[in-house]
C-alpha cells in the first residue's frame, strides 16, 4: 500500500508496523483541517492495508499534541452554521476512524497531550506515556468544551472522572493518566520506546485476524448484560475457532512450534 505524501504527517513503515507521526512540531502538533483529513485518510488506508498489522501513532518534536489548532478553531467559528458544523463532523469522524481502525492502534504519548491530544490518546486502543507527560481536558479554560472527544475519553475514564476533569480543565501527569485509565501504562521517559516496542511485539505475536476480532468483540459485548452476551459470545468463538488462523494457532501450540504469523 502506498500512502500519499502527507503535508502534516510523517508516515513510515517498519515491516508490519505502520508509524503515523503528527508532524507540525512548531505548533506542538496542534491539528487543523489538513491534519484531520490526513489522519482520517491514513487510518482508513491502514485498515485496508494487508501488510500493516499494527499502527503506532506518535508526535514529532516536544509534544505529542496540543489538541485542536486554536487559529483553525477560531476560523471555523466564523464560518456559516452549516460549514462550522461540517468541520466539527469531519473532526469527529477522524477520531472514529482511529477508534474503529481494524488494526490495533498504539499511541506513544510524550510532552503534552492537551484537549484533542488527550482525545487522540483515548481513541487509540493502547496508549503508553512517559510519567512527565502533561494531560488535560483543558477546553473550559478556553471557554469551550471537550465535545467531539467526550465519547472517546469517557469510554476510557468513565463519567465520574470526566465530571471532574471536563469541569475543572485541570492538568495531570502520566501516572495519574494511567491510574484513571486514559493510558494503559506510564513509564519513565527513557523507557517509553521500549514499552511501546514491547506491546507492538505482543501484538505481532498474536493472530492478525484474532486481534481484529478481539477489537470487534469488545465493542459488541461492552453494553450487554451477561445473559444477552451469551448468544453473541458463543457464536463468536464457534465461528472463530473454525478459521484457518485458529487452526494454525492451535496446531502450532500442540506441535510445539511458532504459528506462521509470528515475526
Ligand atoms: N493551537 C494553535 N497553536 C498552538 C497550540 C494550539 N492548540 N498549542 C501551541 N500552539 C503554538 C503556540 O501558539 C506557539 O506558537 P508561536 O511559536 O507562534 O508563539 C507554538 O505552538 C509553541 O507553543 P509554546 O506554548 O511556546 O510551547 P511550549 O512547549 O512552551 O508549550 C503547550 C506547549 C502545549 C503546553 C502550550 O502551547 C499550550 O498550553 N497550548 C494550548 C493547549 C490547549 O489548550 N489545547 C486545547 C485545545 S482545544
PDB file of C-alpha atoms and ligand atoms in Angstrom:
ATOM      1  CA  UNK A   1       0.000   0.000   0.000  1.00  0.00           C
ATOM      2  CA  UNK A   2       1.332   3.413  -0.944  1.00  0.00           C
ATOM      3  CA  UNK A   3       0.477   6.276   1.359  1.00  0.00           C
ATOM      4  CA  UNK A   4       0.237   9.804  -0.054  1.00  0.00           C
ATOM      5  CA  UNK A   5       2.924  12.332   0.667  1.00  0.00           C
ATOM      6  CA  UNK A   6       1.147  13.998   3.583  1.00  0.00           C
ATOM      7  CA  UNK A   7       1.746  17.624   4.478  1.00  0.00           C
ATOM      8  CA  UNK A   8       1.219  17.251   8.249  1.00  0.00           C
ATOM      9  CA  UNK A   9       2.028  13.597   8.934  1.00  0.00           C
ATOM     10  CA  UNK A  10       5.226  11.600   8.623  1.00  0.00           C
ATOM     11  CA  UNK A  11       4.296   8.040   7.710  1.00  0.00           C
ATOM     12  CA  UNK A  12       6.871   5.272   7.662  1.00  0.00           C
ATOM     13  CA  UNK A  13       6.865   1.513   7.763  1.00  0.00           C
ATOM     14  CA  UNK A  14       8.913  -0.957   9.778  1.00  0.00           C
ATOM     15  CA  UNK A  15       7.905  -4.319   8.333  1.00  0.00           C
ATOM     16  CA  UNK A  16       4.288  -4.867   9.503  1.00  0.00           C
ATOM     17  CA  UNK A  17       4.261  -1.795  11.743  1.00  0.00           C
ATOM     18  CA  UNK A  18       2.996   1.480  10.301  1.00  0.00           C
ATOM     19  CA  UNK A  19       4.237   4.587  12.105  1.00  0.00           C
ATOM     20  CA  UNK A  20       1.981   7.622  11.795  1.00  0.00           C
ATOM     21  CA  UNK A  21       3.672  10.653  13.283  1.00  0.00           C
ATOM     22  CA  UNK A  22       1.976  14.016  13.735  1.00  0.00           C
ATOM     23  CA  UNK A  23       4.380  16.424  12.095  1.00  0.00           C
ATOM     24  CA  UNK A  24       3.645  20.035  12.997  1.00  0.00           C
ATOM     25  CA  UNK A  25       6.219  20.372  15.764  1.00  0.00           C
ATOM     26  CA  UNK A  26       6.275  24.197  15.597  1.00  0.00           C
ATOM     27  CA  UNK A  27       2.708  24.304  16.914  1.00  0.00           C
ATOM     28  CA  UNK A  28       3.162  21.252  19.169  1.00  0.00           C
ATOM     29  CA  UNK A  29       1.227  19.116  16.653  1.00  0.00           C
ATOM     30  CA  UNK A  30      -1.979  21.078  17.081  1.00  0.00           C
ATOM     31  CA  UNK A  31      -4.416  19.774  14.492  1.00  0.00           C
ATOM     32  CA  UNK A  32      -6.128  21.846  11.823  1.00  0.00           C
ATOM     33  CA  UNK A  33      -8.380  20.739   8.948  1.00  0.00           C
ATOM     34  CA  UNK A  34      -5.453  19.326   6.974  1.00  0.00           C
ATOM     35  CA  UNK A  35      -4.332  17.147   9.899  1.00  0.00           C
ATOM     36  CA  UNK A  36      -7.908  15.975  10.418  1.00  0.00           C
ATOM     37  CA  UNK A  37      -8.267  14.959   6.760  1.00  0.00           C
ATOM     38  CA  UNK A  38      -4.827  13.368   6.586  1.00  0.00           C
ATOM     39  CA  UNK A  39      -5.308  11.342   9.789  1.00  0.00           C
ATOM     40  CA  UNK A  40      -8.689  10.173   8.531  1.00  0.00           C
ATOM     41  CA  UNK A  41      -7.081   9.122   5.253  1.00  0.00           C
ATOM     42  CA  UNK A  42      -4.064   7.409   6.871  1.00  0.00           C
ATOM     43  CA  UNK A  43      -6.191   5.340   9.255  1.00  0.00           C
ATOM     44  CA  UNK A  44      -8.668   4.453   6.504  1.00  0.00           C
ATOM     45  CA  UNK A  45      -5.782   3.192   4.339  1.00  0.00           C
ATOM     46  CA  UNK A  46      -4.132   1.382   7.268  1.00  0.00           C
ATOM     47  CA  UNK A  47      -7.385  -0.506   7.814  1.00  0.00           C
ATOM     48  CA  UNK A  48      -7.384  -1.662   4.185  1.00  0.00           C
ATOM     49  CA  UNK A  49      -3.649  -2.373   4.058  1.00  0.00           C
ATOM     50  CA  UNK A  50      -2.934  -6.115   4.289  1.00  0.00           C
ATOM     51  CA  UNK A  51       0.740  -5.528   5.012  1.00  0.00           C
ATOM     52  CA  UNK A  52       0.022  -3.458   8.146  1.00  0.00           C
ATOM     53  CA  UNK A  53      -0.637  -5.328  11.382  1.00  0.00           C
ATOM     54  CA  UNK A  54      -0.094  -2.563  13.961  1.00  0.00           C
ATOM     55  CA  UNK A  55      -0.326   1.241  13.739  1.00  0.00           C
ATOM     56  CA  UNK A  56       1.768   3.360  16.097  1.00  0.00           C
ATOM     57  CA  UNK A  57       0.581   6.960  16.462  1.00  0.00           C
ATOM     58  CA  UNK A  58       3.054   9.481  17.866  1.00  0.00           C
ATOM     59  CA  UNK A  59       4.087  13.103  17.637  1.00  0.00           C
ATOM     60  CA  UNK A  60       7.198  14.774  16.319  1.00  0.00           C
ATOM     61  CA  UNK A  61       9.046  17.316  18.485  1.00  0.00           C
ATOM     62  CA  UNK A  62       8.486  18.423  22.074  1.00  0.00           C
ATOM     63  CA  UNK A  63       4.914  17.220  22.489  1.00  0.00           C
ATOM     64  CA  UNK A  64       2.504  14.580  21.261  1.00  0.00           C
ATOM     65  CA  UNK A  65      -0.261  17.107  20.567  1.00  0.00           C
ATOM     66  CA  UNK A  66      -1.566  20.412  21.923  1.00  0.00           C
ATOM     67  CA  UNK A  67      -5.032  19.496  20.633  1.00  0.00           C
ATOM     68  CA  UNK A  68      -7.092  21.438  18.134  1.00  0.00           C
ATOM     69  CA  UNK A  69      -5.297  24.295  16.412  1.00  0.00           C
ATOM     70  CA  UNK A  70      -6.878  27.317  18.034  1.00  0.00           C
ATOM     71  CA  UNK A  71      -6.359  29.558  14.983  1.00  0.00           C
ATOM     72  CA  UNK A  72      -8.234  26.975  12.925  1.00  0.00           C
ATOM     73  CA  UNK A  73     -10.951  26.642  15.615  1.00  0.00           C
ATOM     74  CA  UNK A  74     -11.453  30.412  15.517  1.00  0.00           C
ATOM     75  CA  UNK A  75     -11.687  30.395  11.717  1.00  0.00           C
ATOM     76  CA  UNK A  76     -14.260  27.593  11.915  1.00  0.00           C
ATOM     77  CA  UNK A  77     -16.329  29.605  14.370  1.00  0.00           C
ATOM     78  CA  UNK A  78     -16.525  32.440  11.850  1.00  0.00           C
ATOM     79  CA  UNK A  79     -17.948  30.222   9.090  1.00  0.00           C
ATOM     80  CA  UNK A  80     -21.675  29.972   8.493  1.00  0.00           C
ATOM     81  CA  UNK A  81     -23.558  27.488  10.661  1.00  0.00           C
ATOM     82  CA  UNK A  82     -23.553  24.668   8.089  1.00  0.00           C
ATOM     83  CA  UNK A  83     -19.828  24.884   7.307  1.00  0.00           C
ATOM     84  CA  UNK A  84     -18.968  25.220  11.007  1.00  0.00           C
ATOM     85  CA  UNK A  85     -20.980  22.063  11.825  1.00  0.00           C
ATOM     86  CA  UNK A  86     -19.464  20.193   8.849  1.00  0.00           C
ATOM     87  CA  UNK A  87     -15.929  20.936  10.105  1.00  0.00           C
ATOM     88  CA  UNK A  88     -16.794  19.578  13.568  1.00  0.00           C
ATOM     89  CA  UNK A  89     -18.343  16.468  11.998  1.00  0.00           C
ATOM     90  CA  UNK A  90     -15.166  15.843   9.986  1.00  0.00           C
ATOM     91  CA  UNK A  91     -13.114  16.092  13.163  1.00  0.00           C
ATOM     92  CA  UNK A  92     -15.403  13.635  14.990  1.00  0.00           C
ATOM     93  CA  UNK A  93     -15.117  11.181  12.087  1.00  0.00           C
ATOM     94  CA  UNK A  94     -11.326  11.376  12.233  1.00  0.00           C
ATOM     95  CA  UNK A  95     -11.397  10.234  15.889  1.00  0.00           C
ATOM     96  CA  UNK A  96     -13.821   7.487  14.895  1.00  0.00           C
ATOM     97  CA  UNK A  97     -11.501   6.316  12.090  1.00  0.00           C
ATOM     98  CA  UNK A  98      -8.761   5.818  14.685  1.00  0.00           C
ATOM     99  CA  UNK A  99     -11.002   4.084  17.235  1.00  0.00           C
ATOM    100  CA  UNK A 100     -12.573   1.814  14.632  1.00  0.00           C
ATOM    101  CA  UNK A 101      -9.407   1.060  12.642  1.00  0.00           C
ATOM    102  CA  UNK A 102      -9.403  -2.732  12.142  1.00  0.00           C
ATOM    103  CA  UNK A 103      -5.706  -2.765  13.020  1.00  0.00           C
ATOM    104  CA  UNK A 104      -4.622  -2.283  16.645  1.00  0.00           C
ATOM    105  CA  UNK A 105      -3.602   1.329  17.307  1.00  0.00           C
ATOM    106  CA  UNK A 106      -0.855   2.008  19.847  1.00  0.00           C
ATOM    107  CA  UNK A 107      -0.309   5.645  20.864  1.00  0.00           C
ATOM    108  CA  UNK A 108       3.097   6.829  22.089  1.00  0.00           C
ATOM    109  CA  UNK A 109       2.478   9.914  24.201  1.00  0.00           C
ATOM    110  CA  UNK A 110       5.087  12.397  25.421  1.00  0.00           C
ATOM    111  CA  UNK A 111       5.361  16.062  26.343  1.00  0.00           C
ATOM    112  CA  UNK A 112       1.835  17.466  26.299  1.00  0.00           C
ATOM    113  CA  UNK A 113      -1.440  15.823  25.297  1.00  0.00           C
ATOM    114  CA  UNK A 114      -3.999  18.543  25.865  1.00  0.00           C
ATOM    115  CA  UNK A 115      -7.609  18.825  24.703  1.00  0.00           C
ATOM    116  CA  UNK A 116      -7.799  16.900  21.426  1.00  0.00           C
ATOM    117  CA  UNK A 117      -4.336  15.467  22.249  1.00  0.00           C
ATOM    118  CA  UNK A 118      -5.974  13.669  25.174  1.00  0.00           C
ATOM    119  CA  UNK A 119      -8.754  12.776  22.729  1.00  0.00           C
ATOM    120  CA  UNK A 120      -6.311  11.125  20.321  1.00  0.00           C
ATOM    121  CA  UNK A 121      -4.822   9.272  23.307  1.00  0.00           C
ATOM    122  CA  UNK A 122      -8.278   7.956  24.200  1.00  0.00           C
ATOM    123  CA  UNK A 123      -9.139   6.985  20.609  1.00  0.00           C
ATOM    124  CA  UNK A 124      -6.164   4.603  20.451  1.00  0.00           C
ATOM    125  CA  UNK A 125      -6.576   1.029  21.665  1.00  0.00           C
ATOM    126  CA  UNK A 126      -3.454   1.123  23.805  1.00  0.00           C
ATOM    127  CA  UNK A 127      -1.767   4.344  24.895  1.00  0.00           C
ATOM    128  CA  UNK A 128       1.593   4.464  26.642  1.00  0.00           C
ATOM    129  CA  UNK A 129       3.029   7.686  28.001  1.00  0.00           C
ATOM    130  CA  UNK A 130       6.027   8.969  29.888  1.00  0.00           C
ATOM    131  CA  UNK A 131       5.482   9.859  33.550  1.00  0.00           C
ATOM    132  CA  UNK A 132       6.214  13.521  32.792  1.00  0.00           C
ATOM    133  CA  UNK A 133       3.522  13.840  30.103  1.00  0.00           C
ATOM    134  CA  UNK A 134       1.010  16.584  30.858  1.00  0.00           C
ATOM    135  CA  UNK A 135      -2.599  15.730  30.036  1.00  0.00           C
ATOM    136  CA  UNK A 136      -5.708  17.842  30.396  1.00  0.00           C
ATOM    137  CA  UNK A 137      -9.222  18.280  29.122  1.00  0.00           C
ATOM    138  CA  UNK A 138      -8.434  21.964  29.133  1.00  0.00           C
ATOM    139  CA  UNK A 139     -11.188  23.204  26.809  1.00  0.00           C
ATOM    140  CA  UNK A 140     -13.145  25.005  29.553  1.00  0.00           C
ATOM    141  CA  UNK A 141     -10.087  27.191  30.137  1.00  0.00           C
ATOM    142  CA  UNK A 142     -10.701  28.490  26.611  1.00  0.00           C
ATOM    143  CA  UNK A 143     -14.454  28.871  27.028  1.00  0.00           C
ATOM    144  CA  UNK A 144     -15.250  25.740  25.026  1.00  0.00           C
ATOM    145  CA  UNK A 145     -15.961  22.089  25.912  1.00  0.00           C
ATOM    146  CA  UNK A 146     -14.353  18.724  25.009  1.00  0.00           C
ATOM    147  CA  UNK A 147     -17.426  17.831  22.960  1.00  0.00           C
ATOM    148  CA  UNK A 148     -16.180  15.778  19.999  1.00  0.00           C
ATOM    149  CA  UNK A 149     -13.673  13.859  22.098  1.00  0.00           C
ATOM    150  CA  UNK A 150     -16.021  13.249  25.040  1.00  0.00           C
ATOM    151  CA  UNK A 151     -17.298   9.785  23.939  1.00  0.00           C
ATOM    152  CA  UNK A 152     -13.749   8.543  23.365  1.00  0.00           C
ATOM    153  CA  UNK A 153     -12.405   9.923  26.639  1.00  0.00           C
ATOM    154  CA  UNK A 154     -15.406   8.805  28.681  1.00  0.00           C
ATOM    155  CA  UNK A 155     -15.121   5.273  27.310  1.00  0.00           C
ATOM    156  CA  UNK A 156     -11.670   5.154  28.894  1.00  0.00           C
ATOM    157  CA  UNK A 157     -12.085   7.120  32.142  1.00  0.00           C
ATOM    158  CA  UNK A 158     -15.827   6.872  32.950  1.00  0.00           C
ATOM    159  CA  UNK A 159     -18.396   9.508  33.798  1.00  0.00           C
ATOM    160  CA  UNK A 160     -17.302  10.271  37.353  1.00  0.00           C
ATOM    161  CA  UNK A 161     -13.749  11.170  36.411  1.00  0.00           C
ATOM    162  CA  UNK A 162     -14.992  13.086  33.372  1.00  0.00           C
ATOM    163  CA  UNK A 163     -17.127  15.227  35.690  1.00  0.00           C
ATOM    164  CA  UNK A 164     -14.062  16.442  37.495  1.00  0.00           C
ATOM    165  CA  UNK A 165     -11.663  16.710  34.564  1.00  0.00           C
ATOM    166  CA  UNK A 166     -14.057  18.235  31.997  1.00  0.00           C
ATOM    167  CA  UNK A 167     -15.346  20.783  34.509  1.00  0.00           C
ATOM    168  CA  UNK A 168     -12.064  21.883  36.056  1.00  0.00           C
ATOM    169  CA  UNK A 169      -9.890  21.621  32.933  1.00  0.00           C
ATOM    170  CA  UNK A 170      -7.032  20.827  35.338  1.00  0.00           C
ATOM    171  CA  UNK A 171      -3.808  19.302  34.059  1.00  0.00           C
ATOM    172  CA  UNK A 172      -2.493  15.960  35.309  1.00  0.00           C
ATOM    173  CA  UNK A 173       0.565  13.825  34.756  1.00  0.00           C
ATOM    174  CA  UNK A 174       1.206  10.480  33.109  1.00  0.00           C
ATOM    175  CA  UNK A 175       0.966   8.470  36.313  1.00  0.00           C
ATOM    176  CA  UNK A 176      -2.472   9.924  37.009  1.00  0.00           C
ATOM    177  CA  UNK A 177      -3.488   9.228  33.379  1.00  0.00           C
ATOM    178  CA  UNK A 178      -2.552   5.582  33.948  1.00  0.00           C
ATOM    179  CA  UNK A 179      -4.382   5.468  37.283  1.00  0.00           C
ATOM    180  CA  UNK A 180      -7.637   6.688  35.723  1.00  0.00           C
ATOM    181  CA  UNK A 181      -7.315   4.525  32.601  1.00  0.00           C
ATOM    182  CA  UNK A 182      -6.721   7.204  29.959  1.00  0.00           C
ATOM    183  CA  UNK A 183      -3.478   5.394  29.141  1.00  0.00           C
ATOM    184  CA  UNK A 184      -2.700   1.777  29.845  1.00  0.00           C
ATOM    185  CA  UNK A 185       0.825   2.439  31.109  1.00  0.00           C
ATOM    186  CA  UNK A 186       3.047   5.306  32.201  1.00  0.00           C
ATOM    187  CA  UNK A 187       6.803   4.812  32.302  1.00  0.00           C
ATOM    188  CA  UNK A 188       9.926   6.937  32.828  1.00  0.00           C
ATOM    189  CA  UNK A 189      10.775   8.865  29.639  1.00  0.00           C
ATOM    190  CA  UNK A 190      13.863   6.730  28.946  1.00  0.00           C
ATOM    191  CA  UNK A 191      11.712   3.593  28.904  1.00  0.00           C
ATOM    192  CA  UNK A 192       8.953   4.912  26.626  1.00  0.00           C
ATOM    193  CA  UNK A 193      10.185   3.460  23.328  1.00  0.00           C
ATOM    194  CA  UNK A 194      10.913   0.107  24.994  1.00  0.00           C
ATOM    195  CA  UNK A 195       7.408  -0.034  26.482  1.00  0.00           C
ATOM    196  CA  UNK A 196       5.838   0.760  23.086  1.00  0.00           C
ATOM    197  CA  UNK A 197       8.063  -1.822  21.441  1.00  0.00           C
ATOM    198  CA  UNK A 198       7.059  -4.451  23.988  1.00  0.00           C
ATOM    199  CA  UNK A 199       3.363  -4.014  23.261  1.00  0.00           C
ATOM    200  CA  UNK A 200       3.974  -3.970  19.484  1.00  0.00           C
ATOM    201  CA  UNK A 201       5.879  -7.287  19.809  1.00  0.00           C
ATOM    202  CA  UNK A 202       2.965  -8.779  21.759  1.00  0.00           C
ATOM    203  CA  UNK A 203       0.561  -7.689  19.022  1.00  0.00           C
ATOM    204  CA  UNK A 204       2.796  -9.129  16.295  1.00  0.00           C
ATOM    205  CA  UNK A 205       2.875 -12.427  18.188  1.00  0.00           C
ATOM    206  CA  UNK A 206      -0.917 -12.661  18.072  1.00  0.00           C
ATOM    207  CA  UNK A 207      -3.061 -13.876  15.170  1.00  0.00           C
ATOM    208  CA  UNK A 208      -3.877 -10.838  12.973  1.00  0.00           C
ATOM    209  CA  UNK A 209      -7.489 -11.861  12.370  1.00  0.00           C
ATOM    210  CA  UNK A 210      -7.895 -12.746  16.058  1.00  0.00           C
ATOM    211  CA  UNK A 211      -6.628  -9.306  17.097  1.00  0.00           C
ATOM    212  CA  UNK A 212      -9.114  -7.601  14.748  1.00  0.00           C
ATOM    213  CA  UNK A 213     -11.864  -9.885  16.022  1.00  0.00           C
ATOM    214  CA  UNK A 214     -10.965  -9.170  19.667  1.00  0.00           C
ATOM    215  CA  UNK A 215     -11.350  -5.451  18.975  1.00  0.00           C
ATOM    216  CA  UNK A 216     -14.817  -6.043  17.493  1.00  0.00           C
ATOM    217  CA  UNK A 217     -15.742  -8.386  20.346  1.00  0.00           C
ATOM    218  CA  UNK A 218     -15.101  -5.717  22.966  1.00  0.00           C
ATOM    219  CA  UNK A 219     -17.357  -3.351  21.056  1.00  0.00           C
ATOM    220  CA  UNK A 220     -20.081  -5.995  20.693  1.00  0.00           C
ATOM    221  CA  UNK A 221     -20.246  -7.015  24.362  1.00  0.00           C
ATOM    222  CA  UNK A 222     -19.397  -3.713  26.069  1.00  0.00           C
ATOM    223  CA  UNK A 223     -23.013  -2.782  26.719  1.00  0.00           C
ATOM    224  CA  UNK A 224     -24.552  -6.287  27.016  1.00  0.00           C
ATOM    225  CA  UNK A 225     -25.850  -7.907  30.150  1.00  0.00           C
ATOM    226  CA  UNK A 226     -24.171 -11.235  30.990  1.00  0.00           C
ATOM    227  CA  UNK A 227     -27.308 -13.035  29.753  1.00  0.00           C
ATOM    228  CA  UNK A 228     -27.624 -11.108  26.484  1.00  0.00           C
ATOM    229  CA  UNK A 229     -23.933 -11.650  25.787  1.00  0.00           C
ATOM    230  CA  UNK A 230     -24.232 -15.471  25.711  1.00  0.00           C
ATOM    231  CA  UNK A 231     -25.622 -15.920  22.147  1.00  0.00           C
ATOM    232  CA  UNK A 232     -23.189 -13.302  20.850  1.00  0.00           C
ATOM    233  CA  UNK A 233     -20.074 -14.697  22.521  1.00  0.00           C
ATOM    234  CA  UNK A 234     -20.813 -18.399  21.962  1.00  0.00           C
ATOM    235  CA  UNK A 235     -21.485 -17.764  18.268  1.00  0.00           C
ATOM    236  CA  UNK A 236     -18.317 -15.677  18.134  1.00  0.00           C
ATOM    237  CA  UNK A 237     -15.962 -18.357  19.457  1.00  0.00           C
ATOM    238  CA  UNK A 238     -17.732 -21.090  17.459  1.00  0.00           C
ATOM    239  CA  UNK A 239     -17.006 -19.191  14.227  1.00  0.00           C
ATOM    240  CA  UNK A 240     -13.522 -18.065  15.204  1.00  0.00           C
ATOM    241  CA  UNK A 241     -12.202 -21.440  16.243  1.00  0.00           C
ATOM    242  CA  UNK A 242     -13.139 -22.849  12.837  1.00  0.00           C
ATOM    243  CA  UNK A 243     -10.988 -20.339  10.909  1.00  0.00           C
ATOM    244  CA  UNK A 244      -7.676 -21.301   9.246  1.00  0.00           C
ATOM    245  CA  UNK A 245      -5.863 -18.879  11.550  1.00  0.00           C
ATOM    246  CA  UNK A 246      -7.252 -20.568  14.671  1.00  0.00           C
ATOM    247  CA  UNK A 247      -6.376 -23.968  13.249  1.00  0.00           C
ATOM    248  CA  UNK A 248      -2.810 -22.777  12.653  1.00  0.00           C
ATOM    249  CA  UNK A 249      -2.548 -21.201  16.138  1.00  0.00           C
ATOM    250  CA  UNK A 250      -3.810 -24.240  17.999  1.00  0.00           C
ATOM    251  CA  UNK A 251      -1.842 -26.701  15.846  1.00  0.00           C
ATOM    252  CA  UNK A 252       1.344 -24.678  16.372  1.00  0.00           C
ATOM    253  CA  UNK A 253       0.882 -24.889  20.135  1.00  0.00           C
ATOM    254  CA  UNK A 254       0.245 -28.629  20.079  1.00  0.00           C
ATOM    255  CA  UNK A 255       3.165 -29.208  17.688  1.00  0.00           C
ATOM    256  CA  UNK A 256       5.451 -27.035  19.857  1.00  0.00           C
ATOM    257  CA  UNK A 257       6.294 -24.578  17.069  1.00  0.00           C
ATOM    258  CA  UNK A 258       5.623 -20.907  16.377  1.00  0.00           C
ATOM    259  CA  UNK A 259       2.484 -20.022  14.404  1.00  0.00           C
ATOM    260  CA  UNK A 260       3.152 -18.797  10.880  1.00  0.00           C
ATOM    261  CA  UNK A 261       2.206 -15.179  11.681  1.00  0.00           C
ATOM    262  CA  UNK A 262       4.935 -14.663  14.299  1.00  0.00           C
ATOM    263  CA  UNK A 263       7.690 -12.354  13.082  1.00  0.00           C
TER     264      UNK A 263
HETATM  265  N1  LIG B   1      -3.304  25.769  18.671  1.00  0.00           N
HETATM  266  C1  LIG B   1      -2.545  26.591  17.947  1.00  0.00           C
HETATM  267  N2  LIG B   1      -1.261  26.877  18.228  1.00  0.00           N
HETATM  268  C2  LIG B   1      -0.739  26.279  19.304  1.00  0.00           C
HETATM  269  C3  LIG B   1      -1.466  25.408  20.112  1.00  0.00           C
HETATM  270  C4  LIG B   1      -2.816  25.158  19.760  1.00  0.00           C
HETATM  271  N3  LIG B   1      -3.582  24.304  20.440  1.00  0.00           N
HETATM  272  N4  LIG B   1      -0.667  24.982  21.110  1.00  0.00           N
HETATM  273  C5  LIG B   1       0.526  25.577  20.922  1.00  0.00           C
HETATM  274  N5  LIG B   1       0.484  26.378  19.840  1.00  0.00           N
HETATM  275  C6  LIG B   1       1.562  27.192  19.293  1.00  0.00           C
HETATM  276  C7  LIG B   1       1.870  28.387  20.190  1.00  0.00           C
HETATM  277  O1  LIG B   1       0.967  29.464  19.932  1.00  0.00           O
HETATM  278  C8  LIG B   1       3.293  28.692  19.806  1.00  0.00           C
HETATM  279  O2  LIG B   1       3.306  29.420  18.605  1.00  0.00           O
HETATM  280  P1  LIG B   1       4.406  30.613  18.374  1.00  0.00           P
HETATM  281  O3  LIG B   1       5.722  29.882  18.330  1.00  0.00           O
HETATM  282  O4  LIG B   1       3.999  31.196  17.053  1.00  0.00           O
HETATM  283  O5  LIG B   1       4.264  31.525  19.541  1.00  0.00           O
HETATM  284  C9  LIG B   1       3.870  27.310  19.499  1.00  0.00           C
HETATM  285  O6  LIG B   1       2.760  26.466  19.288  1.00  0.00           O
HETATM  286  C10 LIG B   1       4.671  26.731  20.643  1.00  0.00           C
HETATM  287  O7  LIG B   1       3.891  26.830  21.815  1.00  0.00           O
HETATM  288  P2  LIG B   1       4.505  27.213  23.228  1.00  0.00           P
HETATM  289  O8  LIG B   1       3.374  27.490  24.167  1.00  0.00           O
HETATM  290  O9  LIG B   1       5.531  28.280  23.061  1.00  0.00           O
HETATM  291  O10 LIG B   1       5.253  25.825  23.549  1.00  0.00           O
HETATM  292  P3  LIG B   1       5.533  25.113  24.928  1.00  0.00           P
HETATM  293  O11 LIG B   1       6.257  23.870  24.591  1.00  0.00           O
HETATM  294  O12 LIG B   1       6.114  26.054  25.918  1.00  0.00           O
HETATM  295  O13 LIG B   1       4.046  24.723  25.489  1.00  0.00           O
HETATM  296  C11 LIG B   1       1.838  23.751  25.361  1.00  0.00           C
HETATM  297  C12 LIG B   1       3.283  23.752  24.826  1.00  0.00           C
HETATM  298  C13 LIG B   1       1.105  22.689  24.597  1.00  0.00           C
HETATM  299  C14 LIG B   1       1.832  23.443  26.869  1.00  0.00           C
HETATM  300  C15 LIG B   1       1.168  25.137  25.180  1.00  0.00           C
HETATM  301  O14 LIG B   1       1.421  25.591  23.858  1.00  0.00           O
HETATM  302  C16 LIG B   1      -0.325  25.133  25.391  1.00  0.00           C
HETATM  303  O15 LIG B   1      -0.796  25.168  26.521  1.00  0.00           O
HETATM  304  N6  LIG B   1      -1.101  25.115  24.286  1.00  0.00           N
HETATM  305  C17 LIG B   1      -2.548  25.176  24.323  1.00  0.00           C
HETATM  306  C18 LIG B   1      -3.083  23.779  24.519  1.00  0.00           C
HETATM  307  C19 LIG B   1      -4.576  23.752  24.678  1.00  0.00           C
HETATM  308  O16 LIG B   1      -5.180  24.440  25.468  1.00  0.00           O
HETATM  309  N7  LIG B   1      -5.211  22.882  23.883  1.00  0.00           N
HETATM  310  C20 LIG B   1      -6.615  22.682  23.888  1.00  0.00           C
HETATM  311  C21 LIG B   1      -7.128  22.928  22.518  1.00  0.00           C
HETATM  312  S1  LIG B   1      -8.861  22.610  22.449  1.00  0.00           S
END
